[in-house]
JSON list of C-alpha atoms and ligand atoms in Angstrom, two decimals:
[
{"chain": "A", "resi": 1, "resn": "UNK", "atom": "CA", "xyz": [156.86, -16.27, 120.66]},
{"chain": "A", "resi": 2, "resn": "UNK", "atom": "CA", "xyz": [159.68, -15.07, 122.58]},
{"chain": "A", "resi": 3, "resn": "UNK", "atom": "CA", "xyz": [160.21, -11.75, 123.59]},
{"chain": "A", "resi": 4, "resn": "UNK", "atom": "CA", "xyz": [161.75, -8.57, 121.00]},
{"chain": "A", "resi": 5, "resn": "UNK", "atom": "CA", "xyz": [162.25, -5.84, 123.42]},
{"chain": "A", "resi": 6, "resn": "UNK", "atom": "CA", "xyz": [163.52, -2.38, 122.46]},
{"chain": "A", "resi": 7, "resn": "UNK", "atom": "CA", "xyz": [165.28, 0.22, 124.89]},
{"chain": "A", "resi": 8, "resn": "UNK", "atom": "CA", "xyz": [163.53, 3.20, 125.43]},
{"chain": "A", "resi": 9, "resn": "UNK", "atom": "CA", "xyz": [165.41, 4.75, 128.58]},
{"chain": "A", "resi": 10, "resn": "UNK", "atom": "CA", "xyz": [166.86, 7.99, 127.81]},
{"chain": "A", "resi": 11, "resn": "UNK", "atom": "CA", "xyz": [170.12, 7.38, 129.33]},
{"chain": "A", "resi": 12, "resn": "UNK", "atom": "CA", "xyz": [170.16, 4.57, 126.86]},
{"chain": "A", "resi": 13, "resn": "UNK", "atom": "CA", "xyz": [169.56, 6.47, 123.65]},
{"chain": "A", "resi": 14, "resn": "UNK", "atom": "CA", "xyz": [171.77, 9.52, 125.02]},
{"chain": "A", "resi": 15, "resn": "UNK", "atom": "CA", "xyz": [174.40, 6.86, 125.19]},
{"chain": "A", "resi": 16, "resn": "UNK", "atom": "CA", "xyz": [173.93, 5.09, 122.01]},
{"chain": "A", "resi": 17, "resn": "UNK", "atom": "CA", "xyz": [173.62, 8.59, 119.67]},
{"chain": "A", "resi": 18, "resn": "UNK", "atom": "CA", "xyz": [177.67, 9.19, 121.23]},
{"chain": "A", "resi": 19, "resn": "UNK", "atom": "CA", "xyz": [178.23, 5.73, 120.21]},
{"chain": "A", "resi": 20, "resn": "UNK", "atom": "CA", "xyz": [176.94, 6.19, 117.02]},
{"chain": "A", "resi": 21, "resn": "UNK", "atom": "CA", "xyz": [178.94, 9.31, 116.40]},
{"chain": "A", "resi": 22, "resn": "UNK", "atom": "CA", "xyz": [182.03, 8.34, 114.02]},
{"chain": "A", "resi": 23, "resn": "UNK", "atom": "CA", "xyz": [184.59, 10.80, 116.15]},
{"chain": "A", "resi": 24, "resn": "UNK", "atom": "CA", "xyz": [183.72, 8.79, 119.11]},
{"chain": "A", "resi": 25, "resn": "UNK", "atom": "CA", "xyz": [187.08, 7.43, 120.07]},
{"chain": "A", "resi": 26, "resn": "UNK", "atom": "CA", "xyz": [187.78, 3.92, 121.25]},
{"chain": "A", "resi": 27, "resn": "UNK", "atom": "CA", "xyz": [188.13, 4.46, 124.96]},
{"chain": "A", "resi": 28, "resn": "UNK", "atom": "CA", "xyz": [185.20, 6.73, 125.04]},
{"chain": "A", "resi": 29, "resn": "UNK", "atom": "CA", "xyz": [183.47, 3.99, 122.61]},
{"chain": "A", "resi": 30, "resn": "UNK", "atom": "CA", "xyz": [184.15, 1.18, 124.87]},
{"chain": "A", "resi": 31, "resn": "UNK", "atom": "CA", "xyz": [183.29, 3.05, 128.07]},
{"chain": "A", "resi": 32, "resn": "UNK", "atom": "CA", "xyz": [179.94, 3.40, 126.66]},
{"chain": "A", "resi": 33, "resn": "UNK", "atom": "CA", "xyz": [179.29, -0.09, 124.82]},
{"chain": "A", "resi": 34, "resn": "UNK", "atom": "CA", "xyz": [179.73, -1.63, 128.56]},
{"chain": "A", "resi": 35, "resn": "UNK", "atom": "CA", "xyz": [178.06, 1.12, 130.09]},
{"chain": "A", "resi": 36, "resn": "UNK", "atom": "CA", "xyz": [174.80, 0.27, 127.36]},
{"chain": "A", "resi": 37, "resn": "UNK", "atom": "CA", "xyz": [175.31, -3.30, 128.22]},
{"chain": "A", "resi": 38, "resn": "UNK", "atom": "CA", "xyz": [174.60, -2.88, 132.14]},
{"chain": "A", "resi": 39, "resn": "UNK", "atom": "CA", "xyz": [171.35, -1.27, 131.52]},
{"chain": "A", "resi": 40, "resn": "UNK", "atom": "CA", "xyz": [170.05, -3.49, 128.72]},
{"chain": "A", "resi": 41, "resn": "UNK", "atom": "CA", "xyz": [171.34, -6.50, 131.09]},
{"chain": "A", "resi": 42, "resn": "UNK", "atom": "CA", "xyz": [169.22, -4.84, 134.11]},
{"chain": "A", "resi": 43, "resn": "UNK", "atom": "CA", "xyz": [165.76, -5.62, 131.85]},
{"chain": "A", "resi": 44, "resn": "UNK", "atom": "CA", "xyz": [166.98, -8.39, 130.00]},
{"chain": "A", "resi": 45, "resn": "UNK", "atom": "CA", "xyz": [167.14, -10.02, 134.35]},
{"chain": "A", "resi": 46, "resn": "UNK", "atom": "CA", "xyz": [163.90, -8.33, 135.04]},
{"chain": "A", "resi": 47, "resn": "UNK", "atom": "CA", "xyz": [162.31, -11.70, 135.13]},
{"chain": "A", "resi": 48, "resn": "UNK", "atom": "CA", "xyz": [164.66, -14.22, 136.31]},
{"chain": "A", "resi": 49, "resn": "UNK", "atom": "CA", "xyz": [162.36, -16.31, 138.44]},
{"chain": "A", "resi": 50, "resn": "UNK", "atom": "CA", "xyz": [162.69, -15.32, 142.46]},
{"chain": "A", "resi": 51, "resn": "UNK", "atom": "CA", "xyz": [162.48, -18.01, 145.29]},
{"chain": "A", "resi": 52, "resn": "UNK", "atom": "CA", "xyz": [162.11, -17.58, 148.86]},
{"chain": "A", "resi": 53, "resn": "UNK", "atom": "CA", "xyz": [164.52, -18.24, 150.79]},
{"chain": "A", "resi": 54, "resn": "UNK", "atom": "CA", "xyz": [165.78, -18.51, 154.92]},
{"chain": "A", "resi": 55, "resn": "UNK", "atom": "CA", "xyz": [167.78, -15.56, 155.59]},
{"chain": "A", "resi": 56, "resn": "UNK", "atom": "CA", "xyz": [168.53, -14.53, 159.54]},
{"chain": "A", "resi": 57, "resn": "UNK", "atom": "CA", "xyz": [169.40, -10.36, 159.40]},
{"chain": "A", "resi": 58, "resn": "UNK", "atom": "CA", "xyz": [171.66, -9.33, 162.39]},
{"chain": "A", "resi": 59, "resn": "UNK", "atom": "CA", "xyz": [167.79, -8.58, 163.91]},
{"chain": "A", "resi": 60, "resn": "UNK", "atom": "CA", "xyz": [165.20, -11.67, 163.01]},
{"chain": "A", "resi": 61, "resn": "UNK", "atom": "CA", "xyz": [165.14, -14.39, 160.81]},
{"chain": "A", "resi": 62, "resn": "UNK", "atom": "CA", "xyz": [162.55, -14.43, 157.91]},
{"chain": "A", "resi": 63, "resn": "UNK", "atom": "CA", "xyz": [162.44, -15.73, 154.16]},
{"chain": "A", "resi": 64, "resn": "UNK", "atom": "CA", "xyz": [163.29, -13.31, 151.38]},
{"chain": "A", "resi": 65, "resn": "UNK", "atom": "CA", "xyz": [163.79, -13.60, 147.68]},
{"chain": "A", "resi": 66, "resn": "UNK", "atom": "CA", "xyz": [166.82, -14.74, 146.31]},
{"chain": "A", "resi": 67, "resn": "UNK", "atom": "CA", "xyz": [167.62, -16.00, 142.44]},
{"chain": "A", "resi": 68, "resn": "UNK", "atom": "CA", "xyz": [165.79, -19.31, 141.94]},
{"chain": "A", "resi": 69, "resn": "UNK", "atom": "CA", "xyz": [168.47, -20.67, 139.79]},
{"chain": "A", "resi": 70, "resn": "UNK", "atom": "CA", "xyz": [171.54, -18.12, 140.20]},
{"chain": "A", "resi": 71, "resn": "UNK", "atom": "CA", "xyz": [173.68, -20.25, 137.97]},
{"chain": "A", "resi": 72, "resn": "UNK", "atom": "CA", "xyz": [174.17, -17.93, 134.57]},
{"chain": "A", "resi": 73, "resn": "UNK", "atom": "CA", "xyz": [176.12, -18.18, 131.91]},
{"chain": "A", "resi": 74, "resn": "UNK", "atom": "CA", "xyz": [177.31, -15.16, 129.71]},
{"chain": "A", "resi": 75, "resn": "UNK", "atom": "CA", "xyz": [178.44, -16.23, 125.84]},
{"chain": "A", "resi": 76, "resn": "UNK", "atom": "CA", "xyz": [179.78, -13.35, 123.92]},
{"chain": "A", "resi": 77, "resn": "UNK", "atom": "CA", "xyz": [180.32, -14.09, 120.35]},
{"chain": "A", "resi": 78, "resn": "UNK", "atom": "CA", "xyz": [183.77, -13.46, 119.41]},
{"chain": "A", "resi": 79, "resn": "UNK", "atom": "CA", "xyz": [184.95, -10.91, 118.92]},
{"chain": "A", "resi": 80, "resn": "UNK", "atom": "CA", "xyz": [183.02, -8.02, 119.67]},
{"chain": "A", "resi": 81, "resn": "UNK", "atom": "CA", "xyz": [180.49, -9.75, 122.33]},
{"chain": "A", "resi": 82, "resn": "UNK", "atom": "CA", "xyz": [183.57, -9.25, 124.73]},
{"chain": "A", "resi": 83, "resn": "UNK", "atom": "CA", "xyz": [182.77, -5.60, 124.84]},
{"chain": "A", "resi": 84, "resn": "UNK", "atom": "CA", "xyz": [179.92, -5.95, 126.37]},
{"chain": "A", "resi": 85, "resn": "UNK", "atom": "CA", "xyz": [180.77, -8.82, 129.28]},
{"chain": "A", "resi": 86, "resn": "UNK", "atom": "CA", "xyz": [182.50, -6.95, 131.50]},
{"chain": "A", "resi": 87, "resn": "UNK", "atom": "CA", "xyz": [179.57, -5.21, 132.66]},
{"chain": "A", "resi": 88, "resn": "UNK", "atom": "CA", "xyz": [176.93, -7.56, 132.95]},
{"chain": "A", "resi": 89, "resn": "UNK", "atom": "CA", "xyz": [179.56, -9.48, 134.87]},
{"chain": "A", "resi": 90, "resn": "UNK", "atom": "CA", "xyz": [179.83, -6.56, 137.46]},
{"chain": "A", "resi": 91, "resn": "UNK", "atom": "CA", "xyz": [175.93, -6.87, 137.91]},
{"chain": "A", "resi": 92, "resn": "UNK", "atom": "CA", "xyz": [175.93, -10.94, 137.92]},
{"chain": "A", "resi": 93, "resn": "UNK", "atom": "CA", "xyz": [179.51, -11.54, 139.13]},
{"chain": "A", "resi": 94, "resn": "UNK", "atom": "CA", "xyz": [179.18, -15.18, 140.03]},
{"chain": "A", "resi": 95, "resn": "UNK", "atom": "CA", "xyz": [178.61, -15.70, 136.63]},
{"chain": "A", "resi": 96, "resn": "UNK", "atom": "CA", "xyz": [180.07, -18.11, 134.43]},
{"chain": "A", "resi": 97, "resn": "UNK", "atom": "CA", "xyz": [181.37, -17.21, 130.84]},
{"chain": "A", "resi": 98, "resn": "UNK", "atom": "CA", "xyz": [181.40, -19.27, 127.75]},
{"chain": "A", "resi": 99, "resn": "UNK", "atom": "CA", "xyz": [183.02, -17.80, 124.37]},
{"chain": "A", "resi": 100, "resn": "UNK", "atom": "CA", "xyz": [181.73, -19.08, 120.77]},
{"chain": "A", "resi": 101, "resn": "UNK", "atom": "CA", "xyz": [183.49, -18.19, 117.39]},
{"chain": "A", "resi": 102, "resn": "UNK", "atom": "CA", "xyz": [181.70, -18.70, 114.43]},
{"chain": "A", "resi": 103, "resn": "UNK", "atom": "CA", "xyz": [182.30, -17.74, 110.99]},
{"chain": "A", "resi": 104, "resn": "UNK", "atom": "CA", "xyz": [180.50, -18.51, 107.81]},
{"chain": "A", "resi": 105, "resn": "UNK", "atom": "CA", "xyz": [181.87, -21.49, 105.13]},
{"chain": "A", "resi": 106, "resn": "UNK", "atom": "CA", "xyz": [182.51, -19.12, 101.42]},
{"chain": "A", "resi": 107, "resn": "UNK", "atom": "CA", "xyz": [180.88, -22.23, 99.89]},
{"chain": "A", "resi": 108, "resn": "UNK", "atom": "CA", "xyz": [178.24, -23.85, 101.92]},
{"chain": "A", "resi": 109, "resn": "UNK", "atom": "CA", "xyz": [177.57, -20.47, 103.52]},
{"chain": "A", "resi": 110, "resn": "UNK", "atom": "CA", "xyz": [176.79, -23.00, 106.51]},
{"chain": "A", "resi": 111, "resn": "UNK", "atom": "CA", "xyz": [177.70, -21.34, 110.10]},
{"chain": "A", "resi": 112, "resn": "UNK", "atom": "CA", "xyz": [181.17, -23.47, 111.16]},
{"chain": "A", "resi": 113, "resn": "UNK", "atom": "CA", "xyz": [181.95, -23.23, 114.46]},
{"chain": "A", "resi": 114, "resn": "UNK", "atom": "CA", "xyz": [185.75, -22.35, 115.08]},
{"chain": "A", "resi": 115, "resn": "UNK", "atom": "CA", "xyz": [185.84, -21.69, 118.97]},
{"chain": "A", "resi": 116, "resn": "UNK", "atom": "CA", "xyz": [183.62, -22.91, 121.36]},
{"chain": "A", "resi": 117, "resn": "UNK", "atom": "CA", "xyz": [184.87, -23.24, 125.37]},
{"chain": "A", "resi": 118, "resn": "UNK", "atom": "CA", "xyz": [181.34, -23.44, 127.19]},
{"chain": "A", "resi": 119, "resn": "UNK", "atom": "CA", "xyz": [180.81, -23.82, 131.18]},
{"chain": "A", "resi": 120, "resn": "UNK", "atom": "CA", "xyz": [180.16, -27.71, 131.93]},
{"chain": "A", "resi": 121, "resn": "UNK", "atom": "CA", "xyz": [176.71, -27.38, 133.48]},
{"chain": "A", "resi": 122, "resn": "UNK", "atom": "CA", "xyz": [175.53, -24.76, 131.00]},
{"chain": "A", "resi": 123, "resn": "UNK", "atom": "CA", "xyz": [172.63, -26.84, 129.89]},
{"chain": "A", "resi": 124, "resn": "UNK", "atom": "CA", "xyz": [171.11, -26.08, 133.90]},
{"chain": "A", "resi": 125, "resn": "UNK", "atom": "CA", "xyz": [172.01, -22.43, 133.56]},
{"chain": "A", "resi": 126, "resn": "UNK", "atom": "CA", "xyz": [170.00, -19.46, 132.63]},
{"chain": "A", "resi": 127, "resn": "UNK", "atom": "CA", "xyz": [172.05, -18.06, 129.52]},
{"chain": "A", "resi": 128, "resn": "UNK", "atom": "CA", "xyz": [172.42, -14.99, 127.91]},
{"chain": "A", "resi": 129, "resn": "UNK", "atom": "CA", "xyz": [174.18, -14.63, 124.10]},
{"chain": "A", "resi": 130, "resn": "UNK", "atom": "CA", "xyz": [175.94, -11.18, 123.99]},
{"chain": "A", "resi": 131, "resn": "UNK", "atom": "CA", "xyz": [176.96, -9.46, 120.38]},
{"chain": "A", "resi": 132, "resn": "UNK", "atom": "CA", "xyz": [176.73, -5.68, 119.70]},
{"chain": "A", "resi": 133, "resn": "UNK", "atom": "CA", "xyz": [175.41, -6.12, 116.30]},
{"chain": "A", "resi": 134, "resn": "UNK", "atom": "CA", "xyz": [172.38, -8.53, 115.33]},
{"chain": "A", "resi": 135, "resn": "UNK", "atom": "CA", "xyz": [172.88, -7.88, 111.97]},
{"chain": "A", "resi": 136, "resn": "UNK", "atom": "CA", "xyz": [171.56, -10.81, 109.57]},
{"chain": "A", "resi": 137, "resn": "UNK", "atom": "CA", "xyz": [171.26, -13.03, 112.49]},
{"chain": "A", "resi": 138, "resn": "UNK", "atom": "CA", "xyz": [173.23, -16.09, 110.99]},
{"chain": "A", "resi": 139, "resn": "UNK", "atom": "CA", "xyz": [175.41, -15.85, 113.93]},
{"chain": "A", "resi": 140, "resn": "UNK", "atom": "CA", "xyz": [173.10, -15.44, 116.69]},
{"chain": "A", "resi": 141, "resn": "UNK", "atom": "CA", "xyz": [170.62, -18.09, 115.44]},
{"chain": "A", "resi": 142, "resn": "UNK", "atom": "CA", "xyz": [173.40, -20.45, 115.03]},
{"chain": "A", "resi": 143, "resn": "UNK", "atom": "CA", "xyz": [175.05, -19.49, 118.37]},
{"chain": "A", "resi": 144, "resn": "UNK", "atom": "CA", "xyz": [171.45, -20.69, 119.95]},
{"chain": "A", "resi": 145, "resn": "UNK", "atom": "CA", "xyz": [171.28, -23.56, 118.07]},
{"chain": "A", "resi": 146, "resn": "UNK", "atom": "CA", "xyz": [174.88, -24.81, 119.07]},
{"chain": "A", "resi": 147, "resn": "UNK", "atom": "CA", "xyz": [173.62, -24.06, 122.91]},
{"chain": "A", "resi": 148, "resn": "UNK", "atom": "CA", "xyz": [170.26, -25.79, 122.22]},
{"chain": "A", "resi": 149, "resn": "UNK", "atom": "CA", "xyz": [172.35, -28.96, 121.02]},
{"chain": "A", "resi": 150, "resn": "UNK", "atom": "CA", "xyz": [174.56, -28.45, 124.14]},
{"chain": "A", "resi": 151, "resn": "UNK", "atom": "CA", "xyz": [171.41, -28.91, 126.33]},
{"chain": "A", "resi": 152, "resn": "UNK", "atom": "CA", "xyz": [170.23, -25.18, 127.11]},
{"chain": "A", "resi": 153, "resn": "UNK", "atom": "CA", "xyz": [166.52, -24.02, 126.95]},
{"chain": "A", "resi": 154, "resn": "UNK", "atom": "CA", "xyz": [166.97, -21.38, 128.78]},
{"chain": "A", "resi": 155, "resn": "UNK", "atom": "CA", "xyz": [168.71, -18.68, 126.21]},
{"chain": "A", "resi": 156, "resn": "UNK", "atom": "CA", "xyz": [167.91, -14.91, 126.06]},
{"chain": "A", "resi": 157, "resn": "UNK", "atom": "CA", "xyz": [169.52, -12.59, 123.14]},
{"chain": "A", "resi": 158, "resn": "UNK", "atom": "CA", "xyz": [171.23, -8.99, 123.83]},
{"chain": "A", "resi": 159, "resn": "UNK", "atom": "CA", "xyz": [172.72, -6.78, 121.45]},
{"chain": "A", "resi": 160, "resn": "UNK", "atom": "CA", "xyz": [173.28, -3.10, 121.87]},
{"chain": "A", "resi": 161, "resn": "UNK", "atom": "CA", "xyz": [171.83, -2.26, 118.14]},
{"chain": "A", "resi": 162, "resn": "UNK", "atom": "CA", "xyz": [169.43, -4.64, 115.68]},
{"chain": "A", "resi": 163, "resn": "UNK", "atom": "CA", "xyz": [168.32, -5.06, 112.42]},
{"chain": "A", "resi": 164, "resn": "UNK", "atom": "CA", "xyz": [164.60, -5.59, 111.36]},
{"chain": "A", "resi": 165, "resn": "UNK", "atom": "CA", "xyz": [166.30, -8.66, 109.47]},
{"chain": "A", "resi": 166, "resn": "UNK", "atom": "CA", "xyz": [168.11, -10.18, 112.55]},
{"chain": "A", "resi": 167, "resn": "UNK", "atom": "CA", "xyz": [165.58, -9.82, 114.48]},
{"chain": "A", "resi": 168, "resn": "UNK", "atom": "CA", "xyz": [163.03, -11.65, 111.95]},
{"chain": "A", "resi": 169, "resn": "UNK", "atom": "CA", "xyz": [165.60, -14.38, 111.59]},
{"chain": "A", "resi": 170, "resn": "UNK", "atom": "CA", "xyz": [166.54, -15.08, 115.08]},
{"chain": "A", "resi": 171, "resn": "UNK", "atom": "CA", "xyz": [162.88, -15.05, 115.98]},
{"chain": "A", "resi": 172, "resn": "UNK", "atom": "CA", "xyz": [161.72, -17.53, 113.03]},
{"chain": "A", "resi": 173, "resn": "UNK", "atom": "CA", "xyz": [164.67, -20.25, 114.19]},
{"chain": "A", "resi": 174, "resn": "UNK", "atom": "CA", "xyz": [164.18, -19.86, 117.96]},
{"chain": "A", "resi": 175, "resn": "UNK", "atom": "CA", "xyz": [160.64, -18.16, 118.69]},
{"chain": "A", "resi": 176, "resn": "UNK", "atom": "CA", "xyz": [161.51, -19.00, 122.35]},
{"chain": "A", "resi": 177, "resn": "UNK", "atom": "CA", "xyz": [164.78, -17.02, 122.54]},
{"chain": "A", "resi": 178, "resn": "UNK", "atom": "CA", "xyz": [164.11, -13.31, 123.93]},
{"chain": "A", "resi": 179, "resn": "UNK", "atom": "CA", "xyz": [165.76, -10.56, 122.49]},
{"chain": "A", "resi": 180, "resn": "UNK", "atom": "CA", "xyz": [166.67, -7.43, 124.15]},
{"chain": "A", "resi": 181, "resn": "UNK", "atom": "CA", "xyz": [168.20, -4.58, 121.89]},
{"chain": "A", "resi": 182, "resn": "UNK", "atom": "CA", "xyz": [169.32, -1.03, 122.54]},
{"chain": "A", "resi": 183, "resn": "UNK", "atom": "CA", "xyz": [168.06, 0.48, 119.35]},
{"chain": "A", "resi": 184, "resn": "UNK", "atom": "CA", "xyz": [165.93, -1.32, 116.35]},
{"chain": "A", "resi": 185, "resn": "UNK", "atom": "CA", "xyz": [167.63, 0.36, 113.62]},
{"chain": "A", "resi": 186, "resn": "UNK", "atom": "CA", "xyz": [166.31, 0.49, 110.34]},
{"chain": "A", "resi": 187, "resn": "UNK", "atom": "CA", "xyz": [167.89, -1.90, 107.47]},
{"chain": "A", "resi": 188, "resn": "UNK", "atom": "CA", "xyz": [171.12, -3.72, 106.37]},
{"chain": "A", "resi": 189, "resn": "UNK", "atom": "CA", "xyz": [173.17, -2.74, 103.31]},
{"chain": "A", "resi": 190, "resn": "UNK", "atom": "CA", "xyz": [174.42, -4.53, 100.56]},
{"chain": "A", "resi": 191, "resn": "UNK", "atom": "CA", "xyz": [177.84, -4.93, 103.08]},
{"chain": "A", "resi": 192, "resn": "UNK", "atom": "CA", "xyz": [176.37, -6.49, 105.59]},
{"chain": "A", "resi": 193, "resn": "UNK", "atom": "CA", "xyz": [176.13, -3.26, 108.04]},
{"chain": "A", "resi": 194, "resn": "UNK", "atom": "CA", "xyz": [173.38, -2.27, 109.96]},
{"chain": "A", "resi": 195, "resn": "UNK", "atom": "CA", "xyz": [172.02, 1.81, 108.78]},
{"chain": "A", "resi": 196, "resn": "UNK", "atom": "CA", "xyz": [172.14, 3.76, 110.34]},
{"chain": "A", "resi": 197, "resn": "UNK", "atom": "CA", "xyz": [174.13, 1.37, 112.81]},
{"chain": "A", "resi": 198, "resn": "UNK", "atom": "CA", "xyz": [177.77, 2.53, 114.34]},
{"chain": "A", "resi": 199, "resn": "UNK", "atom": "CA", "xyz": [180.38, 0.60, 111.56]},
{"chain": "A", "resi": 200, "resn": "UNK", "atom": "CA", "xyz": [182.11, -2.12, 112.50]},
{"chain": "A", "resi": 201, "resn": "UNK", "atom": "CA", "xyz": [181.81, -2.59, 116.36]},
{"chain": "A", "resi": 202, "resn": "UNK", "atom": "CA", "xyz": [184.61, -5.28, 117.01]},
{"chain": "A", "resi": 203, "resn": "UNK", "atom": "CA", "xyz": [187.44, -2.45, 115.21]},
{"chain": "A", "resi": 204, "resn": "UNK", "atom": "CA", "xyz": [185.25, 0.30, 116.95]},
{"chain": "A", "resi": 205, "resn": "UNK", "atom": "CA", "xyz": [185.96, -1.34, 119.92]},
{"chain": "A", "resi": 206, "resn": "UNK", "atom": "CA", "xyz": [189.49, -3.00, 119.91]},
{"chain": "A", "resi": 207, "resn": "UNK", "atom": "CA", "xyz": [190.99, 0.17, 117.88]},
{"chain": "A", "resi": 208, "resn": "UNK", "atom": "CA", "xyz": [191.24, -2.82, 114.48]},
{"chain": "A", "resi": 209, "resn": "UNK", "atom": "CA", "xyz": [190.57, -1.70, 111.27]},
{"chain": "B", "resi": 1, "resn": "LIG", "atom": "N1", "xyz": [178.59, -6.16, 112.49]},
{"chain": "B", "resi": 1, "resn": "LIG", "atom": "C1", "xyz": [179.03, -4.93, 112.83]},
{"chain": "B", "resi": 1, "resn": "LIG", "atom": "O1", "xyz": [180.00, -4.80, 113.55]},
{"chain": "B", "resi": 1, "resn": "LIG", "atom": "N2", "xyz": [178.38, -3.85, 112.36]},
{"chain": "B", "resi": 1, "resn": "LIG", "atom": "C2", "xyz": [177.29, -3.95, 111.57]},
{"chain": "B", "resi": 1, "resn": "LIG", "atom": "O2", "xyz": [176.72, -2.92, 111.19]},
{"chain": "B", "resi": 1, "resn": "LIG", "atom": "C3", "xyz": [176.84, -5.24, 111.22]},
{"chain": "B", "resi": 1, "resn": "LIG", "atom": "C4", "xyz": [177.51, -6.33, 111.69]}
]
């Protein structure tokens, strides 16, 4: 089984509770959702495997530890996933980024994929899935399994908030996909919204409603 690991750095909850806050604004609320997204990113690459490798310093030469495969991919899930890419691409900013839209069919309630522009080599890279909200986890387990089909074993999960059902779901379909979450929060409602959650995080954080 993969990975399900929650935040527990202080600067992380500090950040989240303002998040959280309904008269958060949508500057303040985007500052922060990146912000969030940087430190969840810095332990969701605490164990990207390390190789050694020649370096000469102005001084000696010697081998030191560089990325063993420093080809990444970011996919955020449109739309809010975007809000969280700009900062993990300031801390990997060689990075390549794919974009997936998926919405659910009214009738076959099957996942249909309507946007899907993914870096050519993906299947070789290490990949992380970005959405704000793993809510039911339709989205983010179908999101892996398009990437799986595309070639990639390598796929880790961050959101910045998570229900106890999206988690369970994600984890059943892809036990080898790690999860990294800001907050486990504690249940969805009959809308579809994480509680106690922060509303709707794509209008939170393009100002939509
Ligand atoms: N998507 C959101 O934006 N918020 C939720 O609470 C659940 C899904």
């Amino acid at each position: 089984m993969g990975k399900f690991v929650v935040m527990e750095h202080p600067l992380i909850k500090h950040k989240l509770s303002i998040l959280r806050d309904k008269n958060t604004g949508v500057k303040e609320f985007r500052e922060l959702a990146e912000e969030i997204a940087m430190l969840i990113c810095y332990e969701a690459t605490r164990d990207l495997p390390l190789t050694k490798t020649k370096i000469e310093t102005p001084v000696t030469g010697g081998e030191f530890e560089t990325l063993e495969n420093p080809k990444i991919a970011l996919v955020p899930i449109l739309r809010a996933g975007i809000g969280m890419t700009g900062a993990m691409l300031a801390l990997m900013p060689t990075a390549k980024v794919g974009h997936v839209g998926i919405y659910r069919d009214p009738e076959t309630l099957e996942p249909v994929e309507y946007y899907c522009k993914l870096p050519s080599e993906i299947a070789e890279m290490e990949v992380f899935v970005i959405d704000p909200m793993l809510a039911t986890g339709g989205t983010a387990a179908a999101t892996v399994s398009f990437l799986k089909k595309r070639g990639c074993n390598n796929v880790k999960f961050l959101c910045l908030i998570a229900a106890p059902e999206g988690v369970a779901r994600l984890q059943k379909e892809h036990p080898d996909t790690d999860i990294f979450a800001g907050a486990l929060d504690l249940y969805l409602n009959d809308h579809g919204y994480i509680v106690p959650g922060l509303g709707d995080a794509g209008d939170r954080l393009f100002g939509t409603k």
